[in-house]
Coordinates of C-alpha atoms (C1' of nucleotides) in Angstrom, one line a residue:
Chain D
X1 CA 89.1 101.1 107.3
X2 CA 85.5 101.2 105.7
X3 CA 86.3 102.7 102.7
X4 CA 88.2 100.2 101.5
X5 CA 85.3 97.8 102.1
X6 CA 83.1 99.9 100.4
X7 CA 85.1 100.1 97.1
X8 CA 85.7 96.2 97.5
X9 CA 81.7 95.9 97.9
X10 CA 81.1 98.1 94.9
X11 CA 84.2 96.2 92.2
X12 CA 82.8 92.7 93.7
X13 CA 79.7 93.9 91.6
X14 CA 82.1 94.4 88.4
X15 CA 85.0 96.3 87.5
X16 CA 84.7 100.1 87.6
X17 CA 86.6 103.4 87.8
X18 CA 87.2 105.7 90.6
X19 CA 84.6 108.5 89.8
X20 CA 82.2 105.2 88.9
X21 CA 83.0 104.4 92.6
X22 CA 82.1 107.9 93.5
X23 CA 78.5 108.5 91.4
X24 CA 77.7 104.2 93.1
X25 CA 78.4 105.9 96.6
X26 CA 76.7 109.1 95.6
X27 CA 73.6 107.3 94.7
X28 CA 73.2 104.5 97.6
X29 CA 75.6 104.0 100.6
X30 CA 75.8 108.2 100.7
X31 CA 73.3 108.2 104.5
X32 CA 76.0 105.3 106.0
X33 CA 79.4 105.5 104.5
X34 CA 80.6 108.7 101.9
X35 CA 83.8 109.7 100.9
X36 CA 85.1 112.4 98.1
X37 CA 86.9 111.5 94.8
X38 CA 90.3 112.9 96.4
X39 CA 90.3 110.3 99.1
X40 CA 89.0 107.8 96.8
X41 CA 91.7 108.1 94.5
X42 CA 94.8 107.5 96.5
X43 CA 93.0 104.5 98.1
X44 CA 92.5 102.7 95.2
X45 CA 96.1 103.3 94.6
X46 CA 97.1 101.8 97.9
X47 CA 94.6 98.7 97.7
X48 CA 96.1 98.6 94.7
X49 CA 100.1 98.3 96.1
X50 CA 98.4 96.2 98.9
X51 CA 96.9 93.4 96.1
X52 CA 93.6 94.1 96.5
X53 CA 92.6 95.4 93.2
X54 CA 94.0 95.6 90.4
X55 CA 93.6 97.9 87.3
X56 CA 93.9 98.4 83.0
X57 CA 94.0 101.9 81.4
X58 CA 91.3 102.4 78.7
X59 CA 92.8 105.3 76.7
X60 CA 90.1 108.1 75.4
X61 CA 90.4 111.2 73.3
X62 CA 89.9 114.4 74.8
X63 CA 89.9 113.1 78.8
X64 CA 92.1 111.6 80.7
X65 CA 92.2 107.9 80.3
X66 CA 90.1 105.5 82.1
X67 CA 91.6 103.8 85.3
X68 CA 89.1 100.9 85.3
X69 CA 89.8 98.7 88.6
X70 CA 88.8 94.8 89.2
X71 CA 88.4 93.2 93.0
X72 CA 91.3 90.2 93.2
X73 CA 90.6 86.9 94.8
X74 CA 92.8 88.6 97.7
X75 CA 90.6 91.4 97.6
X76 CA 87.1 89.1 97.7
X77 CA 88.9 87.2 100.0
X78 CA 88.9 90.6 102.9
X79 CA 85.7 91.5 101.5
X80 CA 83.9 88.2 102.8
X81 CA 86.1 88.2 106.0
X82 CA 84.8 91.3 106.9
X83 CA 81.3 90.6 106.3
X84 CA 81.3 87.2 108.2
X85 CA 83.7 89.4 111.2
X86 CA 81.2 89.8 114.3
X87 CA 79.8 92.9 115.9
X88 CA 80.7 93.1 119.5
X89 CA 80.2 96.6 120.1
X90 CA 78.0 99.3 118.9
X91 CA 79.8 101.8 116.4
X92 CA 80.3 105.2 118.5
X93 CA 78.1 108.1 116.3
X94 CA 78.6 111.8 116.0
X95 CA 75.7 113.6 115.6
X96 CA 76.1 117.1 115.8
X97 CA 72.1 118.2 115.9
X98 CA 71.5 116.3 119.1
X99 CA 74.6 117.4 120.5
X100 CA 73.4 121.2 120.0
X101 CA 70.0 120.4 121.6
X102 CA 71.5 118.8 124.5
X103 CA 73.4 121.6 125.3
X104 CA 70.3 124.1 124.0
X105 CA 69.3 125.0 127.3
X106 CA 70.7 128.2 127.4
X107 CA 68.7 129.0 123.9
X108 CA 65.2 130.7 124.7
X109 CA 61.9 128.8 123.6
X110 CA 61.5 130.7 120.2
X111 CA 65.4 129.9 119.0
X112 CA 64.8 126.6 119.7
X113 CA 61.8 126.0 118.7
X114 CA 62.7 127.3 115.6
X115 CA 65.9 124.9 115.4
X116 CA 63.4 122.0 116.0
X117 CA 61.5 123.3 112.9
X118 CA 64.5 123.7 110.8
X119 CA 65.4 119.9 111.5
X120 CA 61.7 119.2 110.8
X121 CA 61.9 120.5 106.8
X122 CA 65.2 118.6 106.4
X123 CA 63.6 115.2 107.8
X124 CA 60.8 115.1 105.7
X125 CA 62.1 116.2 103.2
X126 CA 64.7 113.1 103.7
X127 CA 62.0 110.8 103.9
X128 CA 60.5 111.8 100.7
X129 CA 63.7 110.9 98.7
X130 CA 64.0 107.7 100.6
X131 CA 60.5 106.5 99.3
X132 CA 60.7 108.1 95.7
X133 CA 64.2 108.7 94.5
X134 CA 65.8 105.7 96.7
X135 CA 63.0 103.0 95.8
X136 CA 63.2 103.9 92.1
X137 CA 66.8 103.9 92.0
X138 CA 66.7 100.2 93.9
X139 CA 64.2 98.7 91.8
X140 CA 65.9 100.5 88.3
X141 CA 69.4 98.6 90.0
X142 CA 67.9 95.3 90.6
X143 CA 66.2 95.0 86.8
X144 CA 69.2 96.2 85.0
X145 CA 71.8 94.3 87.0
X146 CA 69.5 91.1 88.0
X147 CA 71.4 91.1 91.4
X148 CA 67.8 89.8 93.1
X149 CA 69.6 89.0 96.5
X150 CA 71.6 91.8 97.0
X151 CA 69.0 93.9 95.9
X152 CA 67.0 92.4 99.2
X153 CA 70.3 94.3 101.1
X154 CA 69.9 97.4 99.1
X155 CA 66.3 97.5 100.3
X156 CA 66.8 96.5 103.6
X157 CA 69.1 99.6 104.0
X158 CA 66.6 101.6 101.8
X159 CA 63.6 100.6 105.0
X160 CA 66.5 101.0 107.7
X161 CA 66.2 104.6 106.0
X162 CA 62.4 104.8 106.3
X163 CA 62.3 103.7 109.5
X164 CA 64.8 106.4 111.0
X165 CA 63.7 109.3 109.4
X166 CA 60.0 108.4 110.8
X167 CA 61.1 108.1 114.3
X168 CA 63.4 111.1 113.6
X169 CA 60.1 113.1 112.5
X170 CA 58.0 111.3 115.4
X171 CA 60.1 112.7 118.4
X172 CA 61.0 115.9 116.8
X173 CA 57.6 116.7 116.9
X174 CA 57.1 115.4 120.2
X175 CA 59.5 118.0 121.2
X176 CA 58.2 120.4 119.2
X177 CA 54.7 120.0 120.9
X178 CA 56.5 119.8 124.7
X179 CA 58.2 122.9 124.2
X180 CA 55.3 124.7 122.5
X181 CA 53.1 124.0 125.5
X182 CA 55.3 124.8 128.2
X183 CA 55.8 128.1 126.5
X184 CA 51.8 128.6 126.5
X185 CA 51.6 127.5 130.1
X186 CA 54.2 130.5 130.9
X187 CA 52.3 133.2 128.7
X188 CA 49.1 131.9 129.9
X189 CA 50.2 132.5 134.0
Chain C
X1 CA 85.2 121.1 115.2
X2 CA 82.5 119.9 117.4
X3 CA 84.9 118.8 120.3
X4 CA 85.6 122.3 121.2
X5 CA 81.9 122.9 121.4
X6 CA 81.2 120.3 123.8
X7 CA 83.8 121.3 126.3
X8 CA 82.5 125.1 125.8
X9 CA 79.2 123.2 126.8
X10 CA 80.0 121.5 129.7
X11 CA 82.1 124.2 131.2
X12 CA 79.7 126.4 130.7
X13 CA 77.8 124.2 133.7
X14 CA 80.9 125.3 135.7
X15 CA 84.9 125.0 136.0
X16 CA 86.7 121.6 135.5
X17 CA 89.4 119.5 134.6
X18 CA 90.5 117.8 131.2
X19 CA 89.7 114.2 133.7
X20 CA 86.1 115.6 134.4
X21 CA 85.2 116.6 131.2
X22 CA 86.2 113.0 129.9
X23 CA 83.9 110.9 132.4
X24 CA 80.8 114.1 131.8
X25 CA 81.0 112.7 128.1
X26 CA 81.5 109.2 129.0
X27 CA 78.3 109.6 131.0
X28 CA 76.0 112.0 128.7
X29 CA 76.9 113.2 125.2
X30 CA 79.0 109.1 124.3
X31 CA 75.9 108.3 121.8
X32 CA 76.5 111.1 119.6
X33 CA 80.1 112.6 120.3
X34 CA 83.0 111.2 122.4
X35 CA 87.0 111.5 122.8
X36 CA 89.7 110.4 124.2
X37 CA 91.8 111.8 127.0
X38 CA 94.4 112.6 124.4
X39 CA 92.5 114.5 122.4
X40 CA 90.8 116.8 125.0
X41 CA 93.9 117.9 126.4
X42 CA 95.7 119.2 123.5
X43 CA 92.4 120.6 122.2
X44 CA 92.0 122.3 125.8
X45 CA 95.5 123.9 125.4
X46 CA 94.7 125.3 121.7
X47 CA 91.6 126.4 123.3
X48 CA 93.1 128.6 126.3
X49 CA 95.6 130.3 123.5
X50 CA 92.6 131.1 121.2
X51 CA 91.1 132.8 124.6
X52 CA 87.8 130.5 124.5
X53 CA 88.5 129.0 127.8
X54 CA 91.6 130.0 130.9
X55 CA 92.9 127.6 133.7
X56 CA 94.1 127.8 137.1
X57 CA 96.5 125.3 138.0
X58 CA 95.6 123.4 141.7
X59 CA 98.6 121.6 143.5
X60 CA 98.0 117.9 144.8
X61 CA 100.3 115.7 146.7
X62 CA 100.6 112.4 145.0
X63 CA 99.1 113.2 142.0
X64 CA 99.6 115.5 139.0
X65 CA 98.5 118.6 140.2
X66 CA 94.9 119.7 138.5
X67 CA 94.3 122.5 136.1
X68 CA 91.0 123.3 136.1
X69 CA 89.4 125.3 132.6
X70 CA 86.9 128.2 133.2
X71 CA 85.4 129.4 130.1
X72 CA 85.4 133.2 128.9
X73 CA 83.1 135.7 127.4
X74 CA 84.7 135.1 124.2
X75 CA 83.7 131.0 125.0
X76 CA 80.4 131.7 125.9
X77 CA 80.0 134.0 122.8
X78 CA 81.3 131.2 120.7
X79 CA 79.3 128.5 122.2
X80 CA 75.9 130.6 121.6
X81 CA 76.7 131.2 118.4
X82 CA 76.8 127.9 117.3
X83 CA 74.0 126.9 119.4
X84 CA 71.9 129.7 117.7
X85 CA 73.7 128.6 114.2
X86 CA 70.9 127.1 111.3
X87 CA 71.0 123.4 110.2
X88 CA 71.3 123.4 106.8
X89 CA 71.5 120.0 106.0
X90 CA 71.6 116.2 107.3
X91 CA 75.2 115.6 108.6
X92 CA 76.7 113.0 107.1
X93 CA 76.9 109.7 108.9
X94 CA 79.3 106.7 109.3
X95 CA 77.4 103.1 109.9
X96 CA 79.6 100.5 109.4
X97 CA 76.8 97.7 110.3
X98 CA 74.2 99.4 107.9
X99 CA 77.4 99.3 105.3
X100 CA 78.2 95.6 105.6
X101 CA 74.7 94.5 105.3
X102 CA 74.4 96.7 102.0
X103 CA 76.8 94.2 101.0
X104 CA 76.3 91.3 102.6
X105 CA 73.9 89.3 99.9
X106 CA 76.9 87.2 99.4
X107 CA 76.3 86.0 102.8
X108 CA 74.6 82.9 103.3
X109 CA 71.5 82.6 104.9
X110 CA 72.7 81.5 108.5
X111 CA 75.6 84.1 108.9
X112 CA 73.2 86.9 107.8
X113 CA 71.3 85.8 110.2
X114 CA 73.6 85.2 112.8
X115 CA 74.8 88.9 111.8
X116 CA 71.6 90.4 112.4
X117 CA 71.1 88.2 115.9
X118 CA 74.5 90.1 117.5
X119 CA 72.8 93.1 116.4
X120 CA 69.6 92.3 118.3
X121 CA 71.3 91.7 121.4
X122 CA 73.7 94.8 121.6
X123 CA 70.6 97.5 120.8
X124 CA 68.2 95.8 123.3
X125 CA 70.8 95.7 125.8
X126 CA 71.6 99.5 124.8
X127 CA 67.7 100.2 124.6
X128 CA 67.9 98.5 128.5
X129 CA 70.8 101.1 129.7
X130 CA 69.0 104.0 128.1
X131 CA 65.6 103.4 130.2
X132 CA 67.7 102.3 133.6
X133 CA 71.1 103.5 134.3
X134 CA 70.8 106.9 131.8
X135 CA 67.2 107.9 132.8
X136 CA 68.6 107.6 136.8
X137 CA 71.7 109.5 135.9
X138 CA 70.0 112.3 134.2
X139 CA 67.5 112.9 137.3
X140 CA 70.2 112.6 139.7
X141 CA 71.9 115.3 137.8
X142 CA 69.1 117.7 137.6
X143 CA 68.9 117.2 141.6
X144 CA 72.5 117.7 142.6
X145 CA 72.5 120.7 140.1
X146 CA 69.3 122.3 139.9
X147 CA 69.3 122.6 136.3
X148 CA 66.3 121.9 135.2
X149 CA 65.9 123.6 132.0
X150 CA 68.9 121.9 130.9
X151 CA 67.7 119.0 132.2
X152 CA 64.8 119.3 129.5
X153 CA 67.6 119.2 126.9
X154 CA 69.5 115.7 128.7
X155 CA 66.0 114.0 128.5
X156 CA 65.0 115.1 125.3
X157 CA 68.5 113.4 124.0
X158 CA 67.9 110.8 126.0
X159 CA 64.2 110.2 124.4
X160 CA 65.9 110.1 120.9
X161 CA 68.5 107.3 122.3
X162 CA 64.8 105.1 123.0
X163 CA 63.3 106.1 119.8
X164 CA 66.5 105.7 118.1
X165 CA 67.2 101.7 119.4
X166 CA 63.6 100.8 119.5
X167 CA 63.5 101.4 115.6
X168 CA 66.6 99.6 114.7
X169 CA 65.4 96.5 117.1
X170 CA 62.1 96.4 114.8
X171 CA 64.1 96.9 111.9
X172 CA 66.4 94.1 112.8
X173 CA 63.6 91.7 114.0
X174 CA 61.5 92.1 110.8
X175 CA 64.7 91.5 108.6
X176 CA 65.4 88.1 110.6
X177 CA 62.0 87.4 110.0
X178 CA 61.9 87.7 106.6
X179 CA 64.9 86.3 105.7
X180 CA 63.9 83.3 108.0
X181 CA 60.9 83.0 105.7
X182 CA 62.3 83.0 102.3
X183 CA 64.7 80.1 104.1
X184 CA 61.8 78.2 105.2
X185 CA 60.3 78.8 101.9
X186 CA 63.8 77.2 100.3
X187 CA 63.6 74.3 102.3
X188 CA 59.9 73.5 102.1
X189 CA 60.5 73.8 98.4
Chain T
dC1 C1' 78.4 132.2 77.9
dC2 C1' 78.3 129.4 81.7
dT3 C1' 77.3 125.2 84.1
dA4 C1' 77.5 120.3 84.6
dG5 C1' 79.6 116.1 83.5
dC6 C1' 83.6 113.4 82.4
dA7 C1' 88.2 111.9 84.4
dT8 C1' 92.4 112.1 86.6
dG9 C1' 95.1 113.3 90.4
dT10 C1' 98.3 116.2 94.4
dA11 C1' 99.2 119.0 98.6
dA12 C1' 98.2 121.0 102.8
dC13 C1' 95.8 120.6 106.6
dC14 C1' 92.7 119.1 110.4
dA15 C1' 90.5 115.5 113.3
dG16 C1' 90.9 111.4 115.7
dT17 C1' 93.2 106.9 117.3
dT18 C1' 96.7 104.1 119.4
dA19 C1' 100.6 103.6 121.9
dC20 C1' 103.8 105.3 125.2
dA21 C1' 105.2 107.5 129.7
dT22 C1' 104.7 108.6 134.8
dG23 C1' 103.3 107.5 139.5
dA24 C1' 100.5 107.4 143.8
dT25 C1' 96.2 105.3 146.1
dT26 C1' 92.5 102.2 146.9
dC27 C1' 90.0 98.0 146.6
dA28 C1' 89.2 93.1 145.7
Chain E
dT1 C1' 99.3 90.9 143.4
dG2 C1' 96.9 93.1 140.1
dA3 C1' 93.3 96.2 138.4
dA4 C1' 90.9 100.6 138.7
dT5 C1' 90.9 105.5 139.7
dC6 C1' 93.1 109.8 139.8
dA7 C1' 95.7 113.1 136.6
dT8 C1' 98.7 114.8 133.3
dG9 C1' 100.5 114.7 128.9
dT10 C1' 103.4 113.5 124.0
dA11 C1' 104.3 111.2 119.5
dA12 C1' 103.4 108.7 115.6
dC13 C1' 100.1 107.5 112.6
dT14 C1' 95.6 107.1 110.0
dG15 C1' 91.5 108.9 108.1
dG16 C1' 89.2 112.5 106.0
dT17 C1' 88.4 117.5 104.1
dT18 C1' 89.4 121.4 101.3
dA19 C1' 91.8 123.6 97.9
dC20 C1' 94.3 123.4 93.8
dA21 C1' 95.3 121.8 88.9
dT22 C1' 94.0 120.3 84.1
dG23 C1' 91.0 120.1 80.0
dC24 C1' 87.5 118.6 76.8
dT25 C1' 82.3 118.1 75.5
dA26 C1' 77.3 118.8 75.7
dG27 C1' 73.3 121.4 76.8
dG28 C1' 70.4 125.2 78.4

DNA sequence: CCTAGCATGTAACCAGTTACATGATTCA
DNA sequence: TGAATCATGTAACTGGTTACATGCTAGG
């Protein structure tokens, strides 16, 4: 059902396109909600049908025309429910990488040692963008729009970022370290 | 297609049924993948004709008779090879309280607050179940099966659970805080 | 010349959820 | 008496991915 949410979060901003929809997703709720264009277009169509949104054709030259969308009262109206609506459970993940490593112990030291690595470079390198790209973007966001309250969100989701990748990094190399010495202790016998 | 791998991985601890497999992820992999019963058995059954895994049906009085899954060589093969396979990237994730917080600057302060509260309470109770119950389970395991090398692996996941809920609680707390601040600020004011 | 960006969509498929169906046994 | 556990599944639906289709403009 999130999608939905999302586009109603991103047209309660202002009124907007599909792809616009797309590049907003692209460029900030991409690490905790994505989707592709094809999905996006068929379910602003249905929110659409459903009273949610509504939308005005913008004709250009030489692309197809604009399909700019605007959030309802109905559709702010579902918006603010859902944000009020409790949290009584915690959403189930998928996370492929730790799924692999539980099952890993089949792999020899070196394979998975090098996996660990592998993870490693992507996680720092995640880190990075989080605390260049991201905070720029934020701060770019909050001047042009002068949305100073949401922008507190946006960073708040921008830290939540932070903070996961660190302890991402911190227990990868943890394992990294526990592995490497048991392998030692082996050669070294 | 990461449900097929994690039956490949459990059977490859030994033969079971479609029931066992369920309460083994139930008890283990439910942070970062789960199913339901409905899934697993169809998937099972496209399994066997794909020749990843074979079954031996066991008569019971009373009860549907069992049909326990054995995996093959051409499992096994499968299962390596993904196990061995390079992360390329980050998979994508899906957090639907992260998302609602992104937007949630239309809140007030109070129900953000309240918002963030639930949160607090389900990851320290999480945090709690991680360091009692799933620490016990996972050293009872490694007794009644000897596998201690795999063992490594169910501790090293487990570790990540910690890391993983002890960041989001100081996430979460420092967020209350500071939006209980710029509250008192308002108030004082 | 080719790639990226702008801008819309459809169709086929795969993954996952919810509801339905059956039926015995054990425990509170 | 009713819920939980054992044990299998099917059917209908929803959510999401991948591939296909069109076509112009700007920049390296």
């Amino acid at each position: 059902m999130s999608l939905r949410h999302t586009l109603l979060g991103f047209l309660s901003y202002g009124p907007m396109t599909g792809y616009d929809l797309k590049k907003f997703m692209d460029n900030s709720t991409q690490h905790f909600w994505h989707a592709q264009l094809s999905q996006i277009y068929p379910t602003l169509k249905r929110m659409e049908s459903d009273g949610l949104v509504e939308s005005m054709v913008l004709p250009q030259e030489g692309k197809p025309n604009k399909k700019v969308y605007s959030i309802t009262v109905a559709g702010r109206d579902v918006l603010m429910n859902w944000l009020r609506s409790a949290t009584t459970e915690l959403p189930p993940a998928k996370e492929p990488n730790l799924l692999r490593l539980f099952f890993s112990g089949a792999l020899d030291d070196d394979t998975l040692l090098a996996q660990l690595r592998q993870q490693l470079a992507l996680h720092r390198a995640q880190l990075q963008r989080y605390e260049d790209e991201t905070a720029a973007y934020i701060e770019q966001q909050i001047i042009e729009t002068g949305r100073e309250r949401d922008g507190m969100m946006w960073e708040l989701a921008r830290e939540f970022g932070v903070g996961y990748e660190r302890h991402y990094l911190a227990w990868l190399e943890r394992a990294v370290e526990m592995i490497a010495r048991s392998q030692d202790g082996q050669k070294g016998a």
